[in-house]
Amino acid sequence: MSLYWRIFVLNAAVLVAAVLLLLGPVTVSTPVLFGEAVVVLGGLAAMLVANAALLRVGLAPLDRLTRAMTAVDLLRPGSRTRVEGPGEVAELTTSFNAMLARLEAERATSSSRALSAQEAERRRIARELHDEVGQTLTAVLLQLKHTADRSPEPLREELRQAQEATRTGLDEIRRIARRLRPGVLEELGLHSALRALTTEFTTSSLRVRHVIAPGLPALDEATELVVYRVAQEALTNAARHADAHEVGIHLCDGPAGAVRLLVRDDGAGIGRAAEGAGIQGMRERALLIGAGLTLGAGPHGGTEVLLDVPTSRTGEGPR
């Protein structure tokens, strides 16, 4: 029986019972006596209470499905609504679960294409920064040095200051190019790239240390890039937003044979702040390789980022 007919039959039963009572032992005279008014009003209250209870019981599966729809997050896949209730509600829940599975698959596909295009664009920009802008600044630096060597002393000092400014800009461009295109990752592998990240983010106010467990299974290139980008984003958040003084990067064995990346800082923590584009980007990258990503407070405060990569993402050999 459909939900509509169930509610109709239950309400009709209540109304028929009320009519039978009025035609039988319950009568109403004119003017209405006090006892009759009490009986009629009591019957009305009983009908309303019964109707409310029946509607609540009948529509409870729809309420649960509505709450599940509101709480859906495609960046946290895998949640499904339990199929229960009458036939129409069960079919609606089943259809919703199937639709959610399709949306998750389409989101993963579109995210993969977008991130692949993003990485290609990063490589192009890094190459242009290195080949075009870098070479131009190098030529300017050499020209400034040549001019300074032939200039009088008062002008020479100003040219040397221009040299230092140009050299600083050239170093910054090279640093940006390295972040856009991790050449160390492509040439030497994930372990060397994580060590390079540790050196890059270590400053006078931030100490970054790394611990890489021996004997870890190798990962394929796409997975190594995801692990590297998650570590890079976690370090960037710790350096820019967390006011942290110490960050630890651990690459070790995870649960069920997975490879785990753990980034933990001693900063202010996430709290109840909304997740920004950086964290959402980490979640999308984790979805691409079927990895589990968890962000939360560390055991002693700060922020802890956990990325568990399944062993199916292994490569051909150690790097």
mmCIF file of C-alpha atoms in Angstrom, residues 32-287:
data_model
loop_
_atom_site.group_PDB
_atom_site.id
_atom_site.type_symbol
_atom_site.label_atom_id
_atom_site.label_comp_id
_atom_site.label_asym_id
_atom_site.label_seq_id
_atom_site.Cartn_x
_atom_site.Cartn_y
_atom_site.Cartn_z
ATOM 1 C CA VAL A 32 -25.270 22.017 23.780
ATOM 2 C CA LEU A 33 -24.970 20.734 27.287
ATOM 3 C CA PHE A 34 -21.711 21.002 29.184
ATOM 4 C CA GLY A 35 -21.189 17.244 29.306
ATOM 5 C CA GLU A 36 -21.815 16.919 25.584
ATOM 6 C CA ALA A 37 -19.344 19.719 24.821
ATOM 7 C CA VAL A 38 -16.712 17.953 26.917
ATOM 8 C CA VAL A 39 -17.295 14.709 25.027
ATOM 9 C CA VAL A 40 -17.149 16.388 21.599
ATOM 10 C CA LEU A 41 -14.045 18.426 22.397
ATOM 11 C CA GLY A 42 -12.404 15.393 23.963
ATOM 12 C CA GLY A 43 -13.137 13.378 20.842
ATOM 13 C CA LEU A 44 -11.717 16.146 18.662
ATOM 14 C CA ALA A 45 -8.541 16.260 20.743
ATOM 15 C CA ALA A 46 -8.253 12.484 20.566
ATOM 16 C CA MET A 47 -8.627 12.561 16.765
ATOM 17 C CA LEU A 48 -5.990 15.276 16.414
ATOM 18 C CA VAL A 49 -3.554 13.423 18.649
ATOM 19 C CA ALA A 50 -4.133 10.146 16.821
ATOM 20 C CA ASN A 51 -3.757 11.856 13.442
ATOM 21 C CA ALA A 52 -0.502 13.553 14.500
ATOM 22 C CA ALA A 53 0.904 10.274 15.822
ATOM 23 C CA LEU A 54 -0.053 8.381 12.682
ATOM 24 C CA LEU A 55 1.476 11.044 10.431
ATOM 25 C CA ARG A 56 4.673 11.111 12.473
ATOM 26 C CA VAL A 57 5.036 7.346 12.246
ATOM 27 C CA GLY A 58 4.204 7.290 8.540
ATOM 28 C CA LEU A 59 6.489 10.170 7.561
ATOM 29 C CA ALA A 60 9.438 9.333 9.840
ATOM 30 C CA PRO A 61 11.416 7.582 7.037
ATOM 31 C CA LEU A 62 11.007 10.687 4.877
ATOM 32 C CA ASP A 63 12.327 12.873 7.685
ATOM 33 C CA ARG A 64 15.392 10.646 8.014
ATOM 34 C CA LEU A 65 15.943 10.773 4.265
ATOM 35 C CA THR A 66 15.660 14.582 4.309
ATOM 36 C CA ARG A 67 18.287 14.849 7.052
ATOM 37 C CA ALA A 68 20.567 12.511 5.103
ATOM 38 C CA MET A 69 20.162 14.651 1.960
ATOM 39 C CA THR A 70 21.045 17.778 3.932
ATOM 40 C CA ALA A 71 24.175 16.210 5.407
ATOM 41 C CA VAL A 72 25.571 14.829 2.134
ATOM 42 C CA ASP A 73 29.123 15.955 1.317
ATOM 43 C CA LEU A 74 30.629 14.682 -1.932
ATOM 44 C CA LEU A 75 34.123 15.293 -0.546
ATOM 45 C CA ARG A 76 33.381 12.651 2.105
ATOM 46 C CA PRO A 77 32.017 9.790 -0.009
ATOM 47 C CA GLY A 78 30.652 6.475 1.109
ATOM 48 C CA SER A 79 27.750 7.579 3.323
ATOM 49 C CA ARG A 80 24.457 5.953 2.375
ATOM 50 C CA THR A 81 20.952 6.135 3.811
ATOM 51 C CA ARG A 82 19.466 2.962 5.270
ATOM 52 C CA VAL A 83 16.626 1.629 3.133
ATOM 53 C CA GLU A 84 13.504 1.329 5.274
ATOM 54 C CA GLY A 85 9.852 2.327 5.434
ATOM 55 C CA PRO A 86 6.934 1.532 3.123
ATOM 56 C CA GLY A 87 7.396 0.705 -0.538
ATOM 57 C CA GLU A 88 7.457 4.214 -1.984
ATOM 58 C CA VAL A 89 9.821 5.544 0.692
ATOM 59 C CA ALA A 90 12.134 2.543 0.267
ATOM 60 C CA GLU A 91 12.205 3.093 -3.508
ATOM 61 C CA LEU A 92 12.936 6.799 -2.991
ATOM 62 C CA THR A 93 15.797 5.978 -0.599
ATOM 63 C CA THR A 94 17.230 3.424 -3.030
ATOM 64 C CA SER A 95 17.057 5.939 -5.878
ATOM 65 C CA PHE A 96 18.735 8.571 -3.727
ATOM 66 C CA ASN A 97 21.588 6.200 -2.856
ATOM 67 C CA ALA A 98 22.040 5.332 -6.541
ATOM 68 C CA MET A 99 22.023 9.013 -7.496
ATOM 69 C CA LEU A 100 24.594 9.738 -4.772
ATOM 70 C CA ALA A 101 26.864 7.003 -6.129
ATOM 71 C CA ARG A 102 26.634 8.486 -9.627
ATOM 72 C CA LEU A 103 27.357 11.993 -8.330
ATOM 73 C CA GLU A 104 30.411 10.750 -6.440
ATOM 74 C CA ALA A 105 31.717 8.988 -9.547
ATOM 75 C CA GLU A 106 31.104 12.047 -11.718
ATOM 76 C CA ARG A 107 32.703 14.311 -9.108
ATOM 77 C CA ALA A 108 35.789 12.103 -8.977
ATOM 78 C CA THR A 109 36.048 12.093 -12.786
ATOM 79 C CA SER A 110 35.614 15.855 -13.130
ATOM 80 C CA SER A 111 38.044 16.506 -10.264
ATOM 81 C CA SER A 112 40.605 14.253 -11.913
ATOM 82 C CA ARG A 113 40.342 16.192 -15.165
ATOM 83 C CA ALA A 114 40.474 19.549 -13.381
ATOM 84 C CA LEU A 115 43.492 18.609 -11.277
ATOM 85 C CA SER A 116 45.284 17.153 -14.288
ATOM 86 C CA ALA A 117 44.692 20.402 -16.167
ATOM 87 C CA GLN A 118 45.855 22.333 -13.115
ATOM 88 C CA GLU A 119 49.091 20.358 -12.896
ATOM 89 C CA ALA A 120 49.703 20.852 -16.623
ATOM 90 C CA GLU A 121 49.140 24.589 -16.234
ATOM 91 C CA ARG A 122 51.488 24.680 -13.263
ATOM 92 C CA ARG A 123 54.201 22.967 -15.294
ATOM 93 C CA ARG A 124 53.715 25.429 -18.138
ATOM 94 C CA ILE A 125 53.898 28.467 -15.839
ATOM 95 C CA ALA A 126 56.939 27.066 -14.020
ATOM 96 C CA ARG A 127 58.688 26.417 -17.318
ATOM 97 C CA GLU A 128 57.961 29.943 -18.542
ATOM 98 C CA LEU A 129 59.088 31.462 -15.254
ATOM 99 C CA HIS A 130 62.317 29.500 -15.400
ATOM 100 C CA ASP A 131 63.047 29.820 -19.118
ATOM 101 C CA GLU A 132 61.695 33.274 -19.909
ATOM 102 C CA VAL A 133 61.573 35.424 -16.787
ATOM 103 C CA GLY A 134 64.523 33.681 -15.142
ATOM 104 C CA GLN A 135 66.765 34.083 -18.153
ATOM 105 C CA THR A 136 65.726 37.716 -18.593
ATOM 106 C CA LEU A 137 66.551 38.543 -14.976
ATOM 107 C CA THR A 138 69.854 36.700 -15.302
ATOM 108 C CA ALA A 139 70.715 38.835 -18.324
ATOM 109 C CA VAL A 140 69.717 41.976 -16.390
ATOM 110 C CA LEU A 141 71.883 40.866 -13.479
ATOM 111 C CA LEU A 142 74.910 40.370 -15.734
ATOM 112 C CA GLN A 143 74.335 43.720 -17.424
ATOM 113 C CA LEU A 144 74.099 45.464 -14.048
ATOM 114 C CA LYS A 145 77.357 43.847 -12.963
ATOM 115 C CA HIS A 146 79.069 44.900 -16.196
ATOM 116 C CA THR A 147 77.780 48.478 -15.823
ATOM 117 C CA ALA A 148 78.730 48.652 -12.147
ATOM 118 C CA ASP A 149 82.295 47.598 -12.901
ATOM 119 C CA ARG A 150 82.672 50.493 -15.350
ATOM 120 C CA SER A 151 80.777 53.162 -13.346
ATOM 121 C CA PRO A 152 82.169 55.759 -10.954
ATOM 122 C CA GLU A 153 82.097 54.969 -7.255
ATOM 123 C CA PRO A 154 78.973 57.021 -6.287
ATOM 124 C CA LEU A 155 76.871 55.267 -8.951
ATOM 125 C CA ARG A 156 78.462 51.864 -8.391
ATOM 126 C CA GLU A 157 76.889 51.461 -4.957
ATOM 127 C CA GLU A 158 73.400 52.123 -6.322
ATOM 128 C CA LEU A 159 73.959 49.622 -9.116
ATOM 129 C CA ARG A 160 75.067 47.005 -6.610
ATOM 130 C CA GLN A 161 71.859 47.565 -4.660
ATOM 131 C CA ALA A 162 69.944 47.062 -7.911
ATOM 132 C CA GLN A 163 71.955 43.859 -8.415
ATOM 133 C CA GLU A 164 70.937 42.553 -5.000
ATOM 134 C CA ALA A 165 67.274 43.374 -5.625
ATOM 135 C CA THR A 166 67.417 41.612 -8.995
ATOM 136 C CA ARG A 167 69.157 38.589 -7.470
ATOM 137 C CA THR A 168 66.492 38.407 -4.728
ATOM 138 C CA GLY A 169 63.750 38.525 -7.335
ATOM 139 C CA LEU A 170 65.446 35.801 -9.355
ATOM 140 C CA ASP A 171 65.703 33.560 -6.291
ATOM 141 C CA GLU A 172 62.020 34.141 -5.518
ATOM 142 C CA ILE A 173 61.006 33.242 -9.075
ATOM 143 C CA ARG A 174 63.045 30.044 -8.891
ATOM 144 C CA ARG A 175 61.402 29.190 -5.557
ATOM 145 C CA ILE A 176 57.923 29.757 -7.019
ATOM 146 C CA ALA A 177 58.821 27.626 -10.047
ATOM 147 C CA ARG A 178 59.975 24.790 -7.770
ATOM 148 C CA ARG A 179 56.665 24.900 -5.906
ATOM 149 C CA LEU A 180 54.669 24.893 -9.117
ATOM 150 C CA ARG A 181 56.656 22.042 -10.648
ATOM 151 C CA PRO A 182 58.340 19.762 -8.094
ATOM 152 C CA GLY A 183 61.340 18.678 -10.161
ATOM 153 C CA VAL A 184 62.798 16.801 -7.198
ATOM 154 C CA LEU A 185 59.680 14.617 -7.085
ATOM 155 C CA GLU A 186 59.923 13.758 -10.774
ATOM 156 C CA GLU A 187 63.649 13.082 -10.725
ATOM 157 C CA LEU A 188 64.378 11.618 -7.274
ATOM 158 C CA GLY A 189 61.035 10.438 -5.922
ATOM 159 C CA LEU A 190 58.742 11.143 -2.983
ATOM 160 C CA HIS A 191 61.232 10.679 -0.144
ATOM 161 C CA SER A 192 63.682 13.219 -1.550
ATOM 162 C CA ALA A 193 60.824 15.619 -2.359
ATOM 163 C CA LEU A 194 59.562 15.513 1.240
ATOM 164 C CA ARG A 195 63.077 16.199 2.511
ATOM 165 C CA ALA A 196 63.302 19.157 0.133
ATOM 166 C CA LEU A 197 59.954 20.446 1.430
ATOM 167 C CA THR A 198 61.301 20.234 4.971
ATOM 168 C CA THR A 199 64.288 22.370 4.023
ATOM 169 C CA GLU A 200 62.196 24.831 2.038
ATOM 170 C CA PHE A 201 59.734 25.585 4.848
ATOM 171 C CA THR A 202 62.278 25.668 7.680
ATOM 172 C CA THR A 203 62.889 29.251 8.786
ATOM 173 C CA SER A 204 64.082 31.067 11.882
ATOM 174 C CA SER A 205 60.524 30.999 13.286
ATOM 175 C CA LEU A 206 59.388 27.578 12.010
ATOM 176 C CA ARG A 207 61.188 24.286 12.529
ATOM 177 C CA VAL A 208 60.158 21.459 10.209
ATOM 178 C CA ARG A 209 61.403 17.917 10.731
ATOM 179 C CA HIS A 210 60.732 14.754 8.769
ATOM 180 C CA VAL A 211 60.651 11.070 9.650
ATOM 181 C CA ILE A 212 60.488 8.557 6.787
ATOM 182 C CA ALA A 213 60.148 4.925 7.777
ATOM 183 C CA PRO A 214 62.331 2.438 5.863
ATOM 184 C CA GLY A 215 60.928 -0.330 3.701
ATOM 185 C CA LEU A 216 57.737 1.424 2.619
ATOM 186 C CA PRO A 217 56.092 0.139 -0.561
ATOM 187 C CA ALA A 218 56.652 2.302 -3.613
ATOM 188 C CA LEU A 219 53.768 4.379 -4.945
ATOM 189 C CA ASP A 220 52.889 5.185 -8.519
ATOM 190 C CA GLU A 221 53.617 8.649 -9.901
ATOM 191 C CA ALA A 222 50.070 9.990 -9.589
ATOM 192 C CA THR A 223 49.876 8.903 -5.952
ATOM 193 C CA GLU A 224 53.282 10.374 -5.130
ATOM 194 C CA LEU A 225 52.119 13.692 -6.563
ATOM 195 C CA VAL A 226 48.965 13.616 -4.390
ATOM 196 C CA VAL A 227 50.992 12.830 -1.250
ATOM 197 C CA TYR A 228 53.439 15.615 -2.085
ATOM 198 C CA ARG A 229 50.697 18.189 -2.715
ATOM 199 C CA VAL A 230 48.876 17.284 0.515
ATOM 200 C CA ALA A 231 52.113 17.655 2.486
ATOM 201 C CA GLN A 232 52.852 20.944 0.718
ATOM 202 C CA GLU A 233 49.387 22.354 1.478
ATOM 203 C CA ALA A 234 49.543 21.228 5.113
ATOM 204 C CA LEU A 235 52.934 22.929 5.548
ATOM 205 C CA THR A 236 51.661 26.067 3.821
ATOM 206 C CA ASN A 237 48.679 26.249 6.205
ATOM 207 C CA ALA A 238 50.933 25.714 9.217
ATOM 208 C CA ALA A 239 53.335 28.439 8.087
ATOM 209 C CA ARG A 240 50.735 31.025 7.058
ATOM 210 C CA HIS A 241 47.688 30.526 9.236
ATOM 211 C CA ALA A 242 48.427 28.345 12.250
ATOM 212 C CA ASP A 243 51.131 30.491 13.898
ATOM 213 C CA ALA A 244 53.064 27.245 14.441
ATOM 214 C CA HIS A 245 56.647 26.944 15.645
ATOM 215 C CA GLU A 246 57.245 23.272 14.899
ATOM 216 C CA VAL A 247 55.869 20.889 12.271
ATOM 217 C CA GLY A 248 56.530 17.183 11.863
ATOM 218 C CA ILE A 249 56.158 15.193 8.621
ATOM 219 C CA HIS A 250 55.943 11.424 9.010
ATOM 220 C CA LEU A 251 55.745 8.920 6.181
ATOM 221 C CA CYS A 252 55.130 5.514 7.710
ATOM 222 C CA ASP A 253 53.028 2.357 7.650
ATOM 223 C CA GLY A 254 49.305 2.924 8.065
ATOM 224 C CA PRO A 255 46.375 0.679 8.949
ATOM 225 C CA ALA A 256 45.681 -2.372 6.773
ATOM 226 C CA GLY A 257 49.039 -2.059 5.060
ATOM 227 C CA ALA A 258 48.406 1.475 3.804
ATOM 228 C CA VAL A 259 51.099 4.128 3.480
ATOM 229 C CA ARG A 260 50.359 6.984 5.882
ATOM 230 C CA LEU A 261 51.364 10.617 5.613
ATOM 231 C CA LEU A 262 51.087 12.450 8.934
ATOM 232 C CA VAL A 263 51.641 16.209 9.198
ATOM 233 C CA ARG A 264 51.301 17.586 12.713
ATOM 234 C CA ASP A 265 51.954 21.128 13.958
ATOM 235 C CA ASP A 266 51.802 22.929 17.308
ATOM 236 C CA GLY A 267 49.806 25.910 16.055
ATOM 237 C CA ALA A 268 46.423 27.368 16.920
ATOM 238 C CA GLY A 269 44.443 24.526 15.332
ATOM 239 C CA ILE A 270 41.486 24.574 12.972
ATOM 240 C CA GLY A 271 38.737 25.055 15.556
ATOM 241 C CA ARG A 272 35.332 25.643 14.005
ATOM 242 C CA ALA A 273 36.638 27.607 11.039
ATOM 243 C CA ALA A 274 35.129 26.719 7.676
ATOM 244 C CA GLU A 275 37.299 24.660 5.366
ATOM 245 C CA GLY A 276 38.962 26.803 2.728
ATOM 246 C CA ALA A 277 39.946 26.051 -0.842
ATOM 247 C CA GLY A 278 43.241 24.516 0.254
ATOM 248 C CA ILE A 279 41.660 21.851 2.467
ATOM 249 C CA GLN A 280 38.962 21.121 -0.103
ATOM 250 C CA GLY A 281 41.729 20.696 -2.678
ATOM 251 C CA MET A 282 43.407 18.149 -0.403
ATOM 252 C CA ARG A 283 40.138 16.224 -0.088
ATOM 253 C CA GLU A 284 39.636 16.198 -3.856
ATOM 254 C CA ARG A 285 43.165 14.932 -4.412
ATOM 255 C CA ALA A 286 42.642 12.194 -1.831
ATOM 256 C CA LEU A 287 39.470 11.089 -3.637
#
